[in-house]
GROMACS .gro file of N, CA, C and O in nm:
model
  364
    1UNK      N    1   0.139   1.432   1.414
    1UNK     CA    2   0.030   1.345   1.453
    1UNK      C    3  -0.008   1.376   1.598
    1UNK      O    4   0.080   1.390   1.682
    2UNK      N    5  -0.135   1.380   1.622
    2UNK     CA    6  -0.183   1.402   1.758
    2UNK      C    7  -0.205   1.267   1.825
    2UNK      O    8  -0.272   1.180   1.770
    3UNK      N    9  -0.145   1.251   1.942
    3UNK     CA   10  -0.158   1.125   2.016
    3UNK      C   11  -0.221   1.151   2.152
    3UNK      O   12  -0.209   1.261   2.208
    4UNK      N   13  -0.285   1.049   2.203
    4UNK     CA   14  -0.343   1.054   2.337
    4UNK      C   15  -0.297   0.929   2.410
    4UNK      O   16  -0.327   0.816   2.369
    5UNK      N   17  -0.223   0.949   2.519
    5UNK     CA   18  -0.173   0.837   2.596
    5UNK      C   19  -0.285   0.785   2.687
    5UNK      O   20  -0.344   0.861   2.763
    6UNK      N   21  -0.313   0.657   2.675
    6UNK     CA   22  -0.418   0.593   2.753
    6UNK      C   23  -0.363   0.535   2.883
    6UNK      O   24  -0.428   0.538   2.987
    7UNK      N   25  -0.244   0.480   2.875
    7UNK     CA   26  -0.182   0.415   2.991
    7UNK      C   27  -0.032   0.405   2.965
    7UNK      O   28   0.009   0.383   2.851
    8UNK      N   29   0.046   0.422   3.069
    8UNK     CA   30   0.191   0.409   3.055
    8UNK      C   31   0.247   0.350   3.183
    8UNK      O   32   0.199   0.381   3.292
    9UNK      N   33   0.348   0.265   3.166
    9UNK     CA   34   0.413   0.207   3.284
    9UNK      C   35   0.557   0.170   3.249
    9UNK      O   36   0.588   0.143   3.134
   10UNK      N   37   0.640   0.169   3.350
   10UNK     CA   38   0.781   0.134   3.333
   10UNK      C   39   0.822   0.058   3.457
   10UNK      O   40   0.777   0.087   3.568
   11UNK      N   41   0.910  -0.038   3.439
   11UNK     CA   42   0.965  -0.111   3.554
   11UNK      C   43   1.114  -0.131   3.533
   11UNK      O   44   1.163  -0.137   3.422
   12UNK      N   45   1.183  -0.140   3.644
   12UNK     CA   46   1.325  -0.173   3.641
   12UNK      C   47   1.334  -0.321   3.672
   12UNK      O   48   1.282  -0.369   3.773
   13UNK      N   49   1.401  -0.394   3.588
   13UNK     CA   50   1.409  -0.538   3.601
   13UNK      C   51   1.528  -0.578   3.688
   13UNK      O   52   1.613  -0.495   3.722
   14UNK      N   53   1.533  -0.703   3.724
   14UNK     CA   54   1.640  -0.754   3.811
   14UNK      C   55   1.778  -0.729   3.754
   14UNK      O   56   1.874  -0.705   3.828
   15UNK      N   57   1.791  -0.735   3.622
   15UNK     CA   58   1.921  -0.711   3.559
   15UNK      C   59   1.952  -0.563   3.541
   15UNK      O   60   2.046  -0.525   3.472
   16UNK      N   61   1.870  -0.477   3.603
   16UNK     CA   62   1.885  -0.331   3.601
   16UNK      C   63   1.845  -0.266   3.469
   16UNK      O   64   1.867  -0.147   3.448
   17UNK      N   65   1.789  -0.343   3.378
   17UNK     CA   66   1.738  -0.286   3.253
   17UNK      C   67   1.598  -0.229   3.278
   17UNK      O   68   1.540  -0.249   3.385
   18UNK      N   69   1.547  -0.159   3.179
   18UNK     CA   70   1.415  -0.098   3.189
   18UNK      C   71   1.323  -0.154   3.082
   18UNK      O   72   1.363  -0.169   2.966
   19UNK      N   73   1.198  -0.181   3.120
   19UNK     CA   74   1.096  -0.229   3.028
   19UNK      C   75   0.971  -0.144   3.052
   19UNK      O   76   0.926  -0.131   3.167
   20UNK      N   77   0.920  -0.087   2.945
   20UNK     CA   78   0.801  -0.004   2.958
   20UNK      C   79   0.700  -0.035   2.850
   20UNK      O   80   0.732  -0.095   2.747
   21UNK      N   81   0.577   0.007   2.876
   21UNK     CA   82   0.469  -0.007   2.779
   21UNK      C   83   0.388   0.121   2.780
   21UNK      O   84   0.361   0.177   2.886
   22UNK      N   85   0.351   0.167   2.662
   22UNK     CA   86   0.268   0.285   2.647
   22UNK      C   87   0.152   0.248   2.555
   22UNK      O   88   0.174   0.204   2.442
   23UNK      N   89   0.031   0.264   2.606
   23UNK     CA   90  -0.089   0.242   2.525
   23UNK      C   91  -0.137   0.379   2.480
   23UNK      O   92  -0.147   0.472   2.563
   24UNK      N   93  -0.167   0.392   2.350
   24UNK     CA   94  -0.204   0.524   2.300
   24UNK      C   95  -0.295   0.516   2.180
   24UNK      O   96  -0.302   0.413   2.111
   25UNK      N   97  -0.366   0.626   2.159
   25UNK     CA   98  -0.448   0.644   2.040
   25UNK      C   99  -0.382   0.750   1.953
   25UNK      O  100  -0.318   0.842   2.006
   26UNK      N  101  -0.397   0.737   1.824
   26UNK     CA  102  -0.349   0.836   1.730
   26UNK      C  103  -0.472   0.891   1.657
   26UNK      O  104  -0.553   0.815   1.605
   27UNK      N  105  -0.483   1.023   1.657
   27UNK     CA  106  -0.598   1.087   1.593
   27UNK      C  107  -0.612   1.042   1.448
   27UNK      O  108  -0.514   1.043   1.372
   28UNK      N  109  -0.733   0.997   1.411
   28UNK     CA  110  -0.760   0.953   1.276
   28UNK      C  111  -0.727   0.807   1.248
   28UNK      O  112  -0.756   0.757   1.139
   29UNK      N  113  -0.667   0.737   1.344
   29UNK     CA  114  -0.634   0.595   1.325
   29UNK      C  115  -0.744   0.509   1.385
   29UNK      O  116  -0.798   0.541   1.491
   30UNK      N  117  -0.772   0.401   1.319
   30UNK     CA  118  -0.884   0.315   1.356
   30UNK      C  119  -0.866   0.246   1.490
   30UNK      O  120  -0.959   0.236   1.568
   31UNK      N  121  -0.746   0.196   1.518
   31UNK     CA  122  -0.721   0.117   1.639
   31UNK      C  123  -0.609   0.179   1.722
   31UNK      O  124  -0.516   0.239   1.668
   32UNK      N  125  -0.616   0.163   1.855
   32UNK     CA  126  -0.506   0.211   1.941
   32UNK      C  127  -0.385   0.119   1.931
   32UNK      O  128  -0.393   0.006   1.883
   33UNK      N  129  -0.272   0.170   1.980
   33UNK     CA  130  -0.145   0.099   1.972
   33UNK      C  131  -0.089   0.072   2.111
   33UNK      O  132  -0.123   0.138   2.208
   34UNK      N  133   0.003  -0.024   2.115
   34UNK     CA  134   0.085  -0.045   2.233
   34UNK      C  135   0.230  -0.040   2.188
   34UNK      O  136   0.270  -0.113   2.097
   35UNK      N  137   0.306   0.047   2.252
   35UNK     CA  138   0.448   0.060   2.226
   35UNK      C  139   0.521  -0.002   2.344
   35UNK      O  140   0.502   0.040   2.458
   36UNK      N  141   0.601  -0.103   2.319
   36UNK     CA  142   0.684  -0.165   2.422
   36UNK      C  143   0.824  -0.111   2.403
   36UNK      O  144   0.877  -0.114   2.292
   37UNK      N  145   0.883  -0.059   2.513
   37UNK     CA  146   1.017  -0.003   2.504
   37UNK      C  147   1.110  -0.077   2.600
   37UNK      O  148   1.068  -0.126   2.704
   38UNK      N  149   1.237  -0.084   2.560
   38UNK     CA  150   1.336  -0.156   2.640
   38UNK      C  151   1.470  -0.082   2.630
   38UNK      O  152   1.509  -0.035   2.523
   39UNK      N  153   1.539  -0.074   2.744
   39UNK     CA  154   1.673  -0.017   2.746
   39UNK      C  155   1.756  -0.086   2.852
   39UNK      O  156   1.708  -0.110   2.963
   40UNK      N  157   1.880  -0.116   2.820
   40UNK     CA  158   1.971  -0.175   2.918
   40UNK      C  159   2.008  -0.075   3.026
   40UNK      O  160   2.027  -0.110   3.141
   41UNK      N  161   2.019   0.053   2.987
   41UNK     CA  162   2.068   0.152   3.083
   41UNK      C  163   1.978   0.274   3.101
   41UNK      O  164   2.009   0.361   3.181
   42UNK      N  165   1.870   0.283   3.026
   42UNK     CA  166   1.779   0.396   3.039
   42UNK      C  167   1.810   0.512   2.948
   42UNK      O  168   1.754   0.620   2.965
   43UNK      N  169   1.897   0.490   2.848
   43UNK     CA  170   1.924   0.600   2.756
   43UNK      C  171   1.901   0.564   2.609
   43UNK      O  172   1.840   0.640   2.537
   44UNK      N  173   1.947   0.453   2.562
   44UNK     CA  174   1.923   0.409   2.425
   44UNK      C  175   1.808   0.309   2.427
   44UNK      O  176   1.816   0.208   2.497
   45UNK      N  177   1.703   0.338   2.350
   45UNK     CA  178   1.581   0.259   2.357
   45UNK      C  179   1.558   0.177   2.232
   45UNK      O  180   1.574   0.226   2.121
   46UNK      N  181   1.515   0.054   2.253
   46UNK     CA  182   1.463  -0.031   2.147
   46UNK      C  183   1.312  -0.034   2.167
   46UNK      O  184   1.263  -0.016   2.279
   47UNK      N  185   1.238  -0.056   2.060
   47UNK     CA  186   1.092  -0.058   2.077
   47UNK      C  187   1.026  -0.158   1.983
   47UNK      O  188   1.084  -0.201   1.884
   48UNK      N  189   0.905  -0.191   2.021
   48UNK     CA  190   0.818  -0.274   1.939
   48UNK      C  191   0.681  -0.208   1.938
   48UNK      O  192   0.630  -0.170   2.043
   49UNK      N  193   0.623  -0.193   1.821
   49UNK     CA  194   0.493  -0.129   1.807
   49UNK      C  195   0.393  -0.230   1.753
   49UNK      O  196   0.421  -0.299   1.654
   50UNK      N  197   0.278  -0.239   1.817
   50UNK     CA  198   0.172  -0.326   1.766
   50UNK      C  199   0.037  -0.270   1.806
   50UNK      O  200   0.028  -0.178   1.887
   51UNK      N  201  -0.067  -0.325   1.747
   51UNK     CA  202  -0.203  -0.283   1.781
   51UNK      C  203  -0.236  -0.331   1.921
   51UNK      O  204  -0.198  -0.441   1.960
   52UNK      N  205  -0.307  -0.248   1.995
   52UNK     CA  206  -0.340  -0.279   2.133
   52UNK      C  207  -0.438  -0.395   2.145
   52UNK      O  208  -0.418  -0.486   2.225
   53UNK      N  209  -0.544  -0.393   2.067
   53UNK     CA  210  -0.647  -0.498   2.077
   53UNK      C  211  -0.668  -0.564   1.942
   53UNK      O  212  -0.614  -0.669   1.914
   54UNK      N  213  -0.747  -0.500   1.860
   54UNK     CA  214  -0.781  -0.556   1.729
   54UNK      C  215  -0.687  -0.503   1.622
   54UNK      O  216  -0.640  -0.389   1.631
   55UNK      N  217  -0.660  -0.584   1.519
   55UNK     CA  218  -0.575  -0.536   1.410
   55UNK      C  219  -0.640  -0.418   1.339
   55UNK      O  220  -0.762  -0.410   1.325
   56UNK      N  221  -0.557  -0.329   1.293
   56UNK     CA  222  -0.603  -0.214   1.217
   56UNK      C  223  -0.534  -0.213   1.082
   56UNK      O  224  -0.459  -0.305   1.048
   57UNK      N  225  -0.556  -0.106   1.008
   57UNK     CA  226  -0.495  -0.096   0.876
   57UNK      C  227  -0.342  -0.090   0.883
   57UNK      O  228  -0.285  -0.012   0.960
   58UNK      N  229  -0.277  -0.171   0.803
   58UNK     CA  230  -0.131  -0.178   0.803
   58UNK      C  231  -0.069  -0.043   0.769
   58UNK      O  232   0.033  -0.004   0.826
   59UNK      N  233  -0.131   0.031   0.676
   59UNK     CA  234  -0.073   0.160   0.637
   59UNK      C  235  -0.073   0.259   0.754
   59UNK      O  236   0.015   0.345   0.763
   60UNK      N  237  -0.169   0.244   0.846
   60UNK     CA  238  -0.171   0.335   0.961
   60UNK      C  239  -0.059   0.304   1.059
   60UNK      O  240   0.009   0.394   1.107
   61UNK      N  241  -0.038   0.178   1.091
   61UNK     CA  242   0.069   0.143   1.185
   61UNK      C  243   0.206   0.176   1.123
   61UNK      O  244   0.296   0.224   1.192
   62UNK      N  245   0.221   0.156   0.993
   62UNK     CA  246   0.346   0.190   0.927
   62UNK      C  247   0.370   0.340   0.928
   62UNK      O  248   0.484   0.386   0.949
   63UNK      N  249   0.265   0.418   0.910
   63UNK     CA  250   0.278   0.564   0.913
   63UNK      C  251   0.316   0.611   1.053
   63UNK      O  252   0.401   0.700   1.069
   64UNK      N  253   0.255   0.551   1.156
   64UNK     CA  254   0.288   0.592   1.292
   64UNK      C  255   0.431   0.550   1.327
   64UNK      O  256   0.505   0.626   1.390
   65UNK      N  257   0.471   0.433   1.284
   65UNK     CA  258   0.608   0.388   1.311
   65UNK      C  259   0.710   0.482   1.244
   65UNK      O  260   0.811   0.519   1.303
   66UNK      N  261   0.682   0.520   1.122
   66UNK     CA  262   0.771   0.614   1.053
   66UNK      C  263   0.777   0.747   1.127
   66UNK      O  264   0.883   0.807   1.141
   67UNK      N  265   0.662   0.791   1.177
   67UNK     CA  266   0.656   0.916   1.253
   67UNK      C  267   0.745   0.912   1.377
   67UNK      O  268   0.825   1.003   1.398
   68UNK      N  269   0.735   0.806   1.458
   68UNK     CA  270   0.817   0.803   1.580
   68UNK      C  271   0.963   0.773   1.550
   68UNK      O  272   1.051   0.807   1.628
   69UNK      N  273   0.990   0.710   1.436
   69UNK     CA  274   1.129   0.687   1.394
   69UNK      C  275   1.197   0.818   1.356
   69UNK      O  276   1.316   0.837   1.380
   70UNK      N  277   1.122   0.908   1.295
   70UNK     CA  278   1.179   1.030   1.239
   70UNK      C  279   1.162   1.153   1.327
   70UNK      O  280   1.220   1.257   1.298
   71UNK      N  281   1.081   1.143   1.431
   71UNK     CA  282   1.057   1.258   1.519
   71UNK      C  283   1.099   1.220   1.661
   71UNK      O  284   1.022   1.161   1.736
   72UNK      N  285   1.223   1.255   1.696
   72UNK     CA  286   1.276   1.220   1.828
   72UNK      C  287   1.191   1.276   1.941
   72UNK      O  288   1.172   1.210   2.044
   73UNK      N  289   1.139   1.396   1.923
   73UNK     CA  290   1.057   1.457   2.028
   73UNK      C  291   0.929   1.376   2.053
   73UNK      O  292   0.888   1.356   2.167
   74UNK      N  293   0.867   1.328   1.946
   74UNK     CA  294   0.745   1.249   1.960
   74UNK      C  295   0.774   1.118   2.033
   74UNK      O  296   0.698   1.077   2.122
   75UNK      N  297   0.884   1.054   1.998
   75UNK     CA  298   0.922   0.930   2.066
   75UNK      C  299   0.955   0.957   2.213
   75UNK      O  300   0.914   0.883   2.301
   76UNK      N  301   1.025   1.067   2.239
   76UNK     CA  302   1.062   1.103   2.376
   76UNK      C  303   0.940   1.127   2.464
   76UNK      O  304   0.940   1.094   2.582
   77UNK      N  305   0.834   1.184   2.408
   77UNK     CA  306   0.710   1.204   2.484
   77UNK      C  307   0.656   1.070   2.534
   77UNK      O  308   0.613   1.058   2.649
   78UNK      N  309   0.662   0.969   2.451
   78UNK     CA  310   0.613   0.836   2.488
   78UNK      C  311   0.702   0.772   2.595
   78UNK      O  312   0.652   0.716   2.693
   79UNK      N  313   0.832   0.783   2.578
   79UNK     CA  314   0.925   0.730   2.678
   79UNK      C  315   0.907   0.805   2.810
   79UNK      O  316   0.903   0.743   2.917
   80UNK      N  317   0.894   0.936   2.804
   80UNK     CA  318   0.875   1.016   2.926
   80UNK      C  319   0.748   0.978   3.001
   80UNK      O  320   0.747   0.977   3.124
   81UNK      N  321   0.643   0.945   2.929
   81UNK     CA  322   0.519   0.903   2.994
   81UNK      C  323   0.542   0.776   3.075
   81UNK      O  324   0.494   0.762   3.187
   82UNK      N  325   0.618   0.683   3.020
   82UNK     CA  326   0.650   0.559   3.092
   82UNK      C  327   0.740   0.590   3.212
   82UNK      O  328   0.718   0.538   3.321
   83UNK      N  329   0.842   0.675   3.194
   83UNK     CA  330   0.930   0.714   3.304
   83UNK      C  331   0.851   0.776   3.418
   83UNK      O  332   0.873   0.746   3.535
   84UNK      N  333   0.760   0.867   3.381
   84UNK     CA  334   0.680   0.936   3.484
   84UNK      C  335   0.598   0.838   3.566
   84UNK      O  336   0.581   0.858   3.686
   85UNK      N  337   0.548   0.732   3.505
   85UNK     CA  338   0.470   0.634   3.579
   85UNK      C  339   0.557   0.562   3.683
   85UNK      O  340   0.511   0.530   3.793
   86UNK      N  341   0.683   0.538   3.650
   86UNK     CA  342   0.773   0.471   3.742
   86UNK      C  343   0.808   0.565   3.859
   86UNK      O  344   0.812   0.522   3.973
   87UNK      N  345   0.829   0.692   3.830
   87UNK     CA  346   0.860   0.789   3.934
   87UNK      C  347   0.742   0.806   4.031
   87UNK      O  348   0.759   0.813   4.151
   88UNK      N  349   0.621   0.809   3.977
   88UNK     CA  350   0.502   0.821   4.062
   88UNK      C  351   0.484   0.700   4.150
   88UNK      O  352   0.443   0.710   4.264
   89UNK      N  353   0.515   0.583   4.098
   89UNK     CA  354   0.500   0.460   4.176
   89UNK      C  355   0.598   0.454   4.291
   89UNK      O  356   0.571   0.391   4.395
   90UNK      N  357   0.713   0.520   4.278
   90UNK     CA  358   0.814   0.515   4.385
   90UNK      C  359   0.795   0.625   4.490
   90UNK      O  360   0.863   0.627   4.589
   91UNK      N  361   0.704   0.718   4.465
   91UNK     CA  362   0.681   0.826   4.561
   91UNK      C  363   0.596   0.782   4.676
   91UNK      O  364   0.522   0.693   4.675
   0.00000   0.00000   0.00000
């Protein structure tokens, strides 16, 4: 799947955990998505995927979720985009 990252951000919280958000479009999908990621230590990630603005077709969000579940590299690209935003903010 071809994705286009619209916006990404990451913050380190008071408890030293990480919380990030990545807004993205997927080629051929009706609506953009927002992926919220969370990690206690910055290595094992939990996530939540939802439509960014308006609801879209359920089969599309399910297909994208399956894609990032099964393709570690694709998921890592999204996490890296959020990491990069945090690094740029600290420079």
